[in-house]
mmCIF file of C-alpha atoms in Angstrom:
data_model
loop_
_atom_site.group_PDB
_atom_site.id
_atom_site.type_symbol
_atom_site.label_atom_id
_atom_site.label_comp_id
_atom_site.label_asym_id
_atom_site.label_seq_id
_atom_site.Cartn_x
_atom_site.Cartn_y
_atom_site.Cartn_z
ATOM 1 C CA MET H 1 0.000 0.000 0.000
ATOM 2 C CA GLY H 2 1.318 3.449 -0.854
ATOM 3 C CA ASN H 3 1.537 6.318 1.594
ATOM 4 C CA SER H 4 0.586 9.919 0.914
ATOM 5 C CA ASP H 5 0.105 13.042 3.006
ATOM 6 C CA ARG H 6 -2.815 13.860 0.704
ATOM 7 C CA LEU H 7 -5.716 12.335 2.621
ATOM 8 C CA ASN H 8 -8.894 14.023 1.358
ATOM 9 C CA LEU H 9 -9.012 14.883 -2.319
ATOM 10 C CA LEU H 10 -11.538 16.810 -4.375
ATOM 11 C CA VAL H 11 -11.072 15.847 -8.021
ATOM 12 C CA THR H 12 -12.869 17.921 -10.646
ATOM 13 C CA GLY H 13 -13.898 16.452 -13.988
ATOM 14 C CA ALA H 14 -13.204 12.919 -12.780
ATOM 15 C CA ALA H 15 -16.042 11.376 -14.770
ATOM 16 C CA GLY H 16 -13.977 12.251 -17.839
ATOM 17 C CA PHE H 17 -11.088 10.404 -19.458
ATOM 18 C CA ILE H 18 -7.952 11.329 -17.516
ATOM 19 C CA GLY H 19 -9.737 12.226 -14.283
ATOM 20 C CA SER H 20 -11.489 8.865 -14.001
ATOM 21 C CA ASN H 21 -8.230 7.029 -14.601
ATOM 22 C CA PHE H 22 -6.575 9.165 -11.923
ATOM 23 C CA VAL H 23 -9.249 8.341 -9.346
ATOM 24 C CA HIS H 24 -8.893 4.621 -10.084
ATOM 25 C CA TYR H 25 -5.117 4.953 -9.791
ATOM 26 C CA TRP H 26 -5.248 6.943 -6.549
ATOM 27 C CA LEU H 27 -7.780 4.799 -4.672
ATOM 28 C CA ASP H 28 -5.982 1.649 -5.744
ATOM 29 C CA LYS H 29 -2.633 2.945 -4.461
ATOM 30 C CA TYR H 30 -3.684 4.979 -1.414
ATOM 31 C CA LYS H 31 -6.244 2.872 0.406
ATOM 32 C CA ASP H 32 -6.610 5.347 3.280
ATOM 33 C CA SER H 33 -7.344 8.382 1.098
ATOM 34 C CA ARG H 34 -10.856 9.654 0.505
ATOM 35 C CA VAL H 35 -11.809 11.046 -2.894
ATOM 36 C CA VAL H 36 -14.727 13.327 -3.694
ATOM 37 C CA VAL H 37 -15.438 13.620 -7.418
ATOM 38 C CA LEU H 38 -17.146 16.720 -8.797
ATOM 39 C CA ASP H 39 -18.377 16.566 -12.378
ATOM 40 C CA ALA H 40 -20.992 18.483 -14.355
ATOM 41 C CA LEU H 41 -21.563 15.435 -16.601
ATOM 42 C CA THR H 42 -21.360 17.316 -19.880
ATOM 43 C CA TYR H 43 -20.973 15.196 -23.030
ATOM 44 C CA ALA H 44 -17.447 14.034 -22.061
ATOM 45 C CA GLY H 45 -18.397 13.218 -18.458
ATOM 46 C CA ASN H 46 -19.586 9.655 -18.108
ATOM 47 C CA LEU H 47 -20.684 7.995 -14.868
ATOM 48 C CA ASP H 48 -19.891 4.616 -16.418
ATOM 49 C CA ASN H 49 -16.201 5.590 -16.128
ATOM 50 C CA ILE H 50 -16.427 5.462 -12.326
ATOM 51 C CA SER H 51 -19.426 3.189 -11.720
ATOM 52 C CA ASP H 52 -17.219 0.431 -10.282
ATOM 53 C CA LEU H 53 -16.082 2.818 -7.518
ATOM 54 C CA GLN H 54 -19.570 3.476 -6.132
ATOM 55 C CA SER H 55 -19.207 0.652 -3.618
ATOM 56 C CA ASN H 56 -15.914 2.030 -2.275
ATOM 57 C CA SER H 57 -16.579 3.750 1.069
ATOM 58 C CA ASN H 58 -13.706 6.178 0.369
ATOM 59 C CA PHE H 59 -15.332 7.411 -2.855
ATOM 60 C CA LYS H 60 -18.073 10.015 -3.223
ATOM 61 C CA PHE H 61 -19.603 11.505 -6.368
ATOM 62 C CA VAL H 62 -21.146 14.980 -6.529
ATOM 63 C CA HIS H 63 -22.973 16.233 -9.606
ATOM 64 C CA GLY H 64 -22.122 19.919 -9.912
ATOM 65 C CA ASN H 65 -20.380 22.678 -11.812
ATOM 66 C CA ILE H 66 -16.967 24.135 -11.007
ATOM 67 C CA CYS H 67 -18.387 27.614 -11.676
ATOM 68 C CA ASP H 68 -20.548 27.207 -8.559
ATOM 69 C CA THR H 69 -18.136 28.761 -6.049
ATOM 70 C CA ASP H 70 -20.468 28.279 -3.063
ATOM 71 C CA LEU H 71 -20.746 24.572 -3.834
ATOM 72 C CA ILE H 72 -16.950 24.260 -3.991
ATOM 73 C CA LYS H 73 -16.581 25.988 -0.610
ATOM 74 C CA LYS H 74 -19.181 23.665 0.890
ATOM 75 C CA LEU H 75 -17.429 20.565 -0.442
ATOM 76 C CA LEU H 76 -14.034 21.737 0.811
ATOM 77 C CA VAL H 77 -15.363 22.310 4.330
ATOM 78 C CA GLU H 78 -17.749 19.360 4.693
ATOM 79 C CA ASN H 79 -15.225 16.823 3.391
ATOM 80 C CA ASP H 80 -12.170 18.338 5.093
ATOM 81 C CA ILE H 81 -10.462 18.561 1.702
ATOM 82 C CA ASP H 82 -6.719 19.195 1.766
ATOM 83 C CA THR H 83 -6.003 18.616 -1.940
ATOM 84 C CA LEU H 84 -7.843 19.697 -5.085
ATOM 85 C CA VAL H 85 -6.834 18.118 -8.392
ATOM 86 C CA HIS H 86 -8.344 20.070 -11.258
ATOM 87 C CA PHE H 87 -9.016 18.088 -14.450
ATOM 88 C CA ALA H 88 -12.369 19.618 -15.422
ATOM 89 C CA ALA H 89 -12.040 21.273 -18.825
ATOM 90 C CA GLU H 90 -13.500 21.518 -22.270
ATOM 91 C CA SER H 91 -10.707 19.984 -24.321
ATOM 92 C CA HIS H 92 -11.744 19.192 -27.890
ATOM 93 C CA VAL H 93 -10.027 21.601 -30.285
ATOM 94 C CA ASP H 94 -12.616 21.228 -33.068
ATOM 95 C CA ARG H 95 -15.413 22.100 -30.637
ATOM 96 C CA SER H 96 -13.482 25.157 -29.442
ATOM 97 C CA ILE H 97 -13.318 26.442 -33.016
ATOM 98 C CA THR H 98 -17.062 26.148 -33.633
ATOM 99 C CA GLY H 99 -18.202 27.064 -30.099
ATOM 100 C CA PRO H 100 -15.552 28.821 -28.012
ATOM 101 C CA ASP H 101 -17.950 30.208 -25.360
ATOM 102 C CA GLU H 102 -18.060 26.959 -23.356
ATOM 103 C CA PHE H 103 -14.268 26.859 -23.307
ATOM 104 C CA ILE H 104 -14.004 30.377 -21.907
ATOM 105 C CA ASN H 105 -16.675 29.693 -19.287
ATOM 106 C CA THR H 106 -15.391 26.324 -18.108
ATOM 107 C CA ASN H 107 -11.639 26.607 -18.530
ATOM 108 C CA ILE H 108 -11.128 30.212 -17.418
ATOM 109 C CA LEU H 109 -14.099 31.195 -15.255
ATOM 110 C CA GLY H 110 -14.392 27.696 -13.803
ATOM 111 C CA THR H 111 -10.751 27.645 -12.753
ATOM 112 C CA TYR H 112 -11.146 31.130 -11.254
ATOM 113 C CA SER H 113 -14.169 29.905 -9.293
ATOM 114 C CA LEU H 114 -12.151 27.016 -7.843
ATOM 115 C CA LEU H 115 -9.255 29.285 -6.921
ATOM 116 C CA LYS H 116 -11.612 31.735 -5.177
ATOM 117 C CA ALA H 117 -13.199 28.934 -3.168
ATOM 118 C CA CYS H 118 -9.855 27.448 -2.148
ATOM 119 C CA LYS H 119 -8.491 30.840 -1.122
ATOM 120 C CA ALA H 120 -11.587 31.527 0.971
ATOM 121 C CA VAL H 121 -11.510 28.186 2.782
ATOM 122 C CA TRP H 122 -7.805 27.383 3.006
ATOM 123 C CA LEU H 123 -6.324 30.875 3.449
ATOM 124 C CA ASP H 124 -8.981 33.320 4.640
ATOM 125 C CA SER H 125 -11.053 31.304 7.127
ATOM 126 C CA ASP H 126 -10.376 30.589 10.795
ATOM 127 C CA THR H 127 -10.032 26.886 9.969
ATOM 128 C CA GLY H 128 -7.520 27.255 7.133
ATOM 129 C CA LYS H 129 -5.228 24.443 6.032
ATOM 130 C CA GLU H 130 -1.487 25.068 5.966
ATOM 131 C CA ASN H 131 -0.721 21.844 4.079
ATOM 132 C CA HIS H 132 -3.283 22.372 1.329
ATOM 133 C CA ARG H 133 -2.585 21.840 -2.371
ATOM 134 C CA PHE H 134 -4.265 23.021 -5.579
ATOM 135 C CA HIS H 135 -2.979 21.015 -8.529
ATOM 136 C CA HIS H 136 -3.916 22.276 -11.977
ATOM 137 C CA VAL H 137 -3.802 19.910 -14.944
ATOM 138 C CA SER H 138 -2.997 21.665 -18.212
ATOM 139 C CA THR H 139 -1.795 20.770 -21.703
ATOM 140 C CA ASP H 140 1.240 21.055 -23.959
ATOM 141 C CA GLU H 141 -0.918 22.993 -26.441
ATOM 142 C CA VAL H 142 -0.437 26.222 -24.454
ATOM 143 C CA TYR H 143 3.101 26.414 -25.861
ATOM 144 C CA GLY H 144 1.929 26.646 -29.464
ATOM 145 C CA THR H 145 3.545 24.614 -32.215
ATOM 146 C CA LEU H 146 7.025 23.308 -33.067
ATOM 147 C CA THR H 147 8.928 22.835 -36.298
ATOM 148 C CA LEU H 148 10.583 19.489 -36.975
ATOM 149 C CA SER H 149 13.930 20.838 -35.791
ATOM 150 C CA ASP H 150 12.734 22.642 -32.639
ATOM 151 C CA HIS H 151 13.628 21.343 -29.190
ATOM 152 C CA PRO H 152 10.599 19.888 -27.352
ATOM 153 C CA PHE H 153 8.662 22.234 -25.058
ATOM 154 C CA ARG H 154 10.304 23.085 -21.739
ATOM 155 C CA GLU H 155 8.507 24.621 -18.767
ATOM 156 C CA THR H 156 10.302 27.885 -19.574
ATOM 157 C CA ASN H 157 8.864 28.121 -23.096
ATOM 158 C CA GLN H 158 6.770 31.184 -23.895
ATOM 159 C CA TYR H 159 3.034 30.544 -24.102
ATOM 160 C CA LEU H 160 1.849 30.863 -27.718
ATOM 161 C CA PRO H 161 -1.617 29.225 -27.906
ATOM 162 C CA ASN H 162 -3.173 28.917 -31.357
ATOM 163 C CA SER H 163 -6.761 27.779 -30.722
ATOM 164 C CA PRO H 164 -9.557 28.963 -28.438
ATOM 165 C CA TYR H 165 -9.045 25.764 -26.449
ATOM 166 C CA SER H 166 -5.312 26.254 -25.870
ATOM 167 C CA ALA H 167 -5.807 29.978 -25.220
ATOM 168 C CA SER H 168 -8.375 29.200 -22.522
ATOM 169 C CA LYS H 169 -6.026 26.680 -20.899
ATOM 170 C CA ALA H 170 -3.143 29.161 -21.029
ATOM 171 C CA SER H 171 -5.354 31.725 -19.305
ATOM 172 C CA SER H 172 -6.263 29.273 -16.547
ATOM 173 C CA ASP H 173 -2.581 28.398 -16.028
ATOM 174 C CA LEU H 174 -1.776 32.072 -15.503
ATOM 175 C CA LEU H 175 -4.607 32.482 -12.996
ATOM 176 C CA VAL H 176 -3.277 29.562 -10.952
ATOM 177 C CA ARG H 177 0.205 31.060 -11.014
ATOM 178 C CA ALA H 178 -1.178 34.455 -9.948
ATOM 179 C CA PHE H 179 -3.055 32.998 -6.961
ATOM 180 C CA HIS H 180 0.194 31.438 -5.767
ATOM 181 C CA HIS H 181 2.367 34.525 -6.148
ATOM 182 C CA THR H 182 -0.259 37.048 -4.985
ATOM 183 C CA TYR H 183 -2.088 35.206 -2.197
ATOM 184 C CA GLY H 184 0.259 32.366 -1.272
ATOM 185 C CA LEU H 185 -2.051 29.545 -2.364
ATOM 186 C CA ASN H 186 -0.090 26.280 -2.465
ATOM 187 C CA VAL H 187 -0.255 25.318 -6.132
ATOM 188 C CA THR H 188 1.458 23.011 -8.576
ATOM 189 C CA MET H 189 0.782 22.619 -12.292
ATOM 190 C CA SER H 190 1.412 20.008 -14.946
ATOM 191 C CA ASN H 191 1.382 20.341 -18.717
ATOM 192 C CA CYS H 192 0.945 17.010 -20.405
ATOM 193 C CA SER H 193 1.296 15.605 -23.900
ATOM 194 C CA ASN H 194 -1.450 13.621 -25.662
ATOM 195 C CA ASN H 195 -2.871 10.858 -23.480
ATOM 196 C CA TYR H 196 -4.298 7.541 -24.623
ATOM 197 C CA GLY H 197 -5.773 4.602 -22.771
ATOM 198 C CA TYR H 198 -8.957 3.417 -21.046
ATOM 199 C CA TYR H 199 -12.204 5.451 -21.027
ATOM 200 C CA HIS H 200 -10.982 7.778 -23.819
ATOM 201 C CA HIS H 201 -13.961 9.507 -25.491
ATOM 202 C CA PRO H 202 -14.500 8.157 -29.032
ATOM 203 C CA GLU H 203 -14.192 11.622 -30.620
ATOM 204 C CA LYS H 204 -10.396 11.559 -30.074
ATOM 205 C CA LEU H 205 -7.905 10.195 -32.614
ATOM 206 C CA ILE H 206 -7.033 6.763 -31.194
ATOM 207 C CA PRO H 207 -10.497 5.646 -29.981
ATOM 208 C CA LEU H 208 -12.144 7.220 -33.053
ATOM 209 C CA THR H 209 -9.827 5.232 -35.300
ATOM 210 C CA LEU H 210 -10.445 2.017 -33.366
ATOM 211 C CA THR H 211 -14.229 2.302 -33.278
ATOM 212 C CA ASN H 212 -14.430 3.294 -36.959
ATOM 213 C CA ILE H 213 -12.260 0.329 -37.884
ATOM 214 C CA LEU H 214 -14.481 -2.078 -35.957
ATOM 215 C CA PHE H 215 -17.585 -0.868 -37.807
ATOM 216 C CA GLY H 216 -15.980 -0.521 -41.222
ATOM 217 C CA LYS H 217 -16.312 3.271 -41.297
ATOM 218 C CA ASN H 218 -13.874 5.633 -42.969
ATOM 219 C CA ILE H 219 -10.970 6.871 -40.822
ATOM 220 C CA PRO H 220 -10.673 10.649 -41.385
ATOM 221 C CA ILE H 221 -7.125 12.030 -41.599
ATOM 222 C CA TYR H 222 -6.704 15.815 -41.424
ATOM 223 C CA GLY H 223 -4.545 17.286 -44.205
ATOM 224 C CA ASP H 224 -1.520 15.132 -44.977
ATOM 225 C CA GLY H 225 -1.622 13.367 -41.606
ATOM 226 C CA ARG H 226 1.962 14.374 -40.825
ATOM 227 C CA GLN H 227 1.063 16.315 -37.681
ATOM 228 C CA ILE H 228 3.299 15.102 -34.827
ATOM 229 C CA ARG H 229 2.237 14.466 -31.259
ATOM 230 C CA ASP H 230 3.963 13.057 -28.173
ATOM 231 C CA TRP H 231 1.856 10.217 -26.744
ATOM 232 C CA LEU H 232 1.636 9.137 -23.104
ATOM 233 C CA PHE H 233 -0.282 6.234 -21.565
ATOM 234 C CA VAL H 234 -2.881 7.727 -19.226
ATOM 235 C CA MET H 235 -1.732 5.764 -16.164
ATOM 236 C CA ASP H 236 1.764 7.191 -16.619
ATOM 237 C CA HIS H 237 0.198 10.662 -16.518
ATOM 238 C CA CYS H 238 -1.468 9.691 -13.219
ATOM 239 C CA LEU H 239 1.914 8.567 -11.889
ATOM 240 C CA GLY H 240 3.399 11.955 -12.777
ATOM 241 C CA ILE H 241 0.631 13.828 -10.943
ATOM 242 C CA ASP H 242 1.088 11.531 -7.934
ATOM 243 C CA LEU H 243 4.791 12.437 -7.764
ATOM 244 C CA ILE H 244 4.043 16.153 -8.095
ATOM 245 C CA LEU H 245 1.402 16.061 -5.342
ATOM 246 C CA ASN H 246 3.720 14.302 -2.930
ATOM 247 C CA SER H 247 7.124 15.775 -3.826
ATOM 248 C CA GLY H 248 6.674 18.658 -6.277
ATOM 249 C CA ARG H 249 7.889 22.153 -5.395
ATOM 250 C CA LEU H 250 5.172 24.704 -4.679
ATOM 251 C CA GLY H 251 4.494 27.185 -7.464
ATOM 252 C CA GLU H 252 6.240 24.995 -10.013
ATOM 253 C CA SER H 253 5.012 23.607 -13.308
ATOM 254 C CA TYR H 254 6.106 20.183 -14.531
ATOM 255 C CA ASN H 255 5.889 18.850 -18.080
ATOM 256 C CA ILE H 256 4.747 15.223 -18.210
ATOM 257 C CA GLY H 257 5.619 13.560 -21.508
ATOM 258 C CA GLY H 258 6.002 10.154 -23.047
ATOM 259 C CA ILE H 259 9.175 10.859 -25.066
ATOM 260 C CA ASN H 260 7.207 9.186 -27.814
ATOM 261 C CA GLU H 261 6.576 11.271 -30.959
ATOM 262 C CA TRP H 262 4.371 9.918 -33.740
ATOM 263 C CA THR H 263 2.718 11.411 -36.780
ATOM 264 C CA ASN H 264 -1.067 11.010 -36.901
ATOM 265 C CA ILE H 265 -0.928 8.885 -40.045
ATOM 266 C CA ASP H 266 1.680 6.561 -38.523
ATOM 267 C CA ILE H 267 -0.528 6.122 -35.440
ATOM 268 C CA VAL H 268 -3.481 5.205 -37.653
ATOM 269 C CA ASN H 269 -1.381 2.804 -39.721
ATOM 270 C CA LEU H 270 -0.119 1.144 -36.538
ATOM 271 C CA LEU H 271 -3.661 0.703 -35.193
ATOM 272 C CA CYS H 272 -4.754 -0.807 -38.518
ATOM 273 C CA GLU H 273 -1.860 -3.261 -38.473
ATOM 274 C CA LYS H 274 -2.534 -4.245 -34.862
ATOM 275 C CA ILE H 275 -6.235 -4.860 -35.532
ATOM 276 C CA ASP H 276 -5.452 -6.857 -38.689
ATOM 277 C CA SER H 277 -3.045 -9.048 -36.702
ATOM 278 C CA LEU H 278 -5.399 -9.550 -33.741
ATOM 279 C CA PHE H 279 -8.317 -10.477 -36.007
ATOM 280 C CA ARG H 280 -6.210 -12.948 -37.982
ATOM 281 C CA ASP H 281 -5.454 -14.832 -34.783
ATOM 282 C CA ASN H 282 -8.800 -14.538 -33.001
ATOM 283 C CA GLU H 283 -12.027 -15.809 -34.518
ATOM 284 C CA SER H 284 -14.111 -14.410 -31.646
ATOM 285 C CA TYR H 285 -13.169 -10.859 -32.682
ATOM 286 C CA ARG H 286 -14.114 -11.608 -36.288
ATOM 287 C CA LEU H 287 -17.507 -12.879 -35.162
ATOM 288 C CA LYS H 288 -18.029 -9.980 -32.749
ATOM 289 C CA TYR H 289 -17.181 -7.292 -35.335
ATOM 290 C CA PRO H 290 -18.315 -8.666 -38.714
ATOM 291 C CA GLU H 291 -18.290 -5.209 -40.365
ATOM 292 C CA CYS H 292 -14.572 -4.729 -39.716
ATOM 293 C CA PRO H 293 -12.565 -5.234 -42.929
ATOM 294 C CA ALA H 294 -10.175 -7.494 -41.011
ATOM 295 C CA SER H 295 -13.088 -9.882 -40.405
ATOM 296 C CA LYS H 296 -13.284 -10.326 -44.168
ATOM 297 C CA GLY H 297 -9.556 -10.681 -44.708
ATOM 298 C CA VAL H 298 -9.204 -7.117 -46.019
ATOM 299 C CA SER H 299 -6.644 -4.636 -44.690
ATOM 300 C CA THR H 300 -8.238 -2.013 -42.448
ATOM 301 C CA LYS H 301 -5.954 0.576 -44.051
ATOM 302 C CA THR H 302 -8.481 0.691 -46.903
ATOM 303 C CA LEU H 303 -10.648 2.807 -44.571
ATOM 304 C CA ILE H 304 -8.127 5.678 -44.408
ATOM 305 C CA THR H 305 -9.626 8.835 -45.933
ATOM 306 C CA TYR H 306 -7.922 12.227 -46.175
ATOM 307 C CA VAL H 307 -10.077 15.250 -45.343
ATOM 308 C CA LYS H 308 -9.534 19.018 -45.309
ATOM 309 C CA ASP H 309 -7.233 20.136 -42.520
ATOM 310 C CA ARG H 310 -8.820 21.913 -39.571
ATOM 311 C CA LEU H 311 -8.299 25.606 -38.822
ATOM 312 C CA GLY H 312 -5.222 26.528 -36.770
ATOM 313 C CA HIS H 313 -3.968 22.943 -36.725
ATOM 314 C CA ASP H 314 -0.606 22.931 -34.904
ATOM 315 C CA ARG H 315 2.035 20.932 -36.743
ATOM 316 C CA ARG H 316 3.995 19.420 -33.875
ATOM 317 C CA TYR H 317 3.849 19.131 -30.088
ATOM 318 C CA ALA H 318 6.587 17.489 -28.059
ATOM 319 C CA ILE H 319 7.366 17.555 -24.342
ATOM 320 C CA ASP H 320 10.756 17.784 -22.667
ATOM 321 C CA ALA H 321 10.083 15.892 -19.428
ATOM 322 C CA SER H 322 13.637 16.162 -18.068
ATOM 323 C CA LYS H 323 12.574 18.393 -15.138
ATOM 324 C CA ILE H 324 10.105 15.923 -13.606
ATOM 325 C CA MET H 325 12.479 13.067 -14.381
ATOM 326 C CA SER H 326 15.458 14.672 -12.655
ATOM 327 C CA GLU H 327 13.605 16.281 -9.725
ATOM 328 C CA LEU H 328 10.971 13.630 -8.963
ATOM 329 C CA ASN H 329 12.494 10.496 -10.541
ATOM 330 C CA TYR H 330 9.582 10.178 -12.961
ATOM 331 C CA LYS H 331 9.752 7.516 -15.657
ATOM 332 C CA PRO H 332 6.862 6.243 -17.796
ATOM 333 C CA GLN H 333 6.092 2.629 -16.919
ATOM 334 C CA GLU H 334 4.610 1.707 -20.303
ATOM 335 C CA THR H 335 6.305 1.688 -23.667
ATOM 336 C CA PHE H 336 4.117 2.724 -26.580
ATOM 337 C CA GLU H 337 4.090 -0.914 -27.692
ATOM 338 C CA THR H 338 2.734 -2.183 -24.354
ATOM 339 C CA GLY H 339 0.411 0.780 -23.751
ATOM 340 C CA ILE H 340 -1.230 0.718 -27.176
ATOM 341 C CA HIS H 341 -1.689 -3.072 -26.937
ATOM 342 C CA LYS H 342 -3.502 -2.700 -23.587
ATOM 343 C CA THR H 343 -5.624 0.108 -25.042
ATOM 344 C CA ILE H 344 -6.687 -1.843 -28.128
ATOM 345 C CA LEU H 345 -7.637 -4.892 -26.056
ATOM 346 C CA TRP H 346 -9.635 -2.685 -23.682
ATOM 347 C CA TYR H 347 -11.705 -1.238 -26.543
ATOM 348 C CA LEU H 348 -12.235 -4.647 -28.103
ATOM 349 C CA ASP H 349 -13.450 -6.089 -24.801
ATOM 350 C CA ASN H 350 -15.424 -3.064 -23.517
ATOM 351 C CA ASP H 351 -17.623 -2.369 -26.522
ATOM 352 C CA SER H 352 -20.702 -1.848 -24.332
ATOM 353 C CA TRP H 353 -18.983 1.271 -22.879
ATOM 354 C CA TRP H 354 -18.256 3.029 -26.176
ATOM 355 C CA LYS H 355 -21.346 1.782 -28.015
ATOM 356 C CA LYS H 356 -23.469 3.534 -25.398
ATOM 357 C CA ILE H 357 -21.608 6.813 -26.042
ATOM 358 C CA LEU H 358 -21.988 6.409 -29.819
ATOM 359 C CA HIS H 359 -25.658 5.390 -29.453
ATOM 360 C CA ILE H 360 -25.046 2.051 -31.132
ATOM 361 C CA ALA H 361 -27.491 -0.689 -30.191
#
């Protein structure tokens, strides 16, 4: 059993992808911790992601919005919260282009609401908490884009966001920093590269590709598909946050990366090859997914379809994770080979989860 000074956590957005994985990780490792989950259950929030935790006496779910400052204060006091881990965010770039208002409201005003509540309870009240922590989960997209020859993003890189989504996250990062330097709130931040793994919403590249393959639907590739991303298995992201919460320096930001750059088209080709191989060797998959080209002996790469590139599409993101590695001894536990294999098997075996999201009978 692990040990942590962080006993009572409030985790925002933990019915979403990364947040739900973090709660599973934390409760599995720290048996004596209590976790309160706050989620507004927007389209990306899914109670099925945490349904198996309902029987855990150290777990509690609250349906609510991070913009409700009074609710946050109440939860902090009633549950004796010493640590807030802030995942809640609108995060889909395409959605931020067509409807940026939600991103401004949730990512900026929501983060401000949380900071106000924490300041009021932890710093300004008679029952303040000296050993409190506000951990803010951000993204590598705040740094902008890289050329092929540029060094990966360091924590010292200038913020140069290029989409409404990344601009809203950059704004929230700066608010967290300001509350530390102005008011003395104990904060840490992490900026992470692209995550993949369990409970990943099917609108994102890897689960979208997998689910389209299984139903014989075209796999859309933006532009030439040569956009580069650094990919990190979601449980390795949770490990990084764990290390920051327990050993990270106050006021500091840590980049969490997988040291694992891939172009989008190479990711899609890899997924196609993996599915083709798995279906060749497993008749039960062929029977379960008869519309998949691999069930008919046809390469799934035939589904790849190039579409018009999206607006403001950054060419390359990459994370330099040397700071968290040297200061906190962080090291990803999964290689891309092992992580992507676990992910594919999870989607093949948990079709009831994603079919429900996609409204497939």
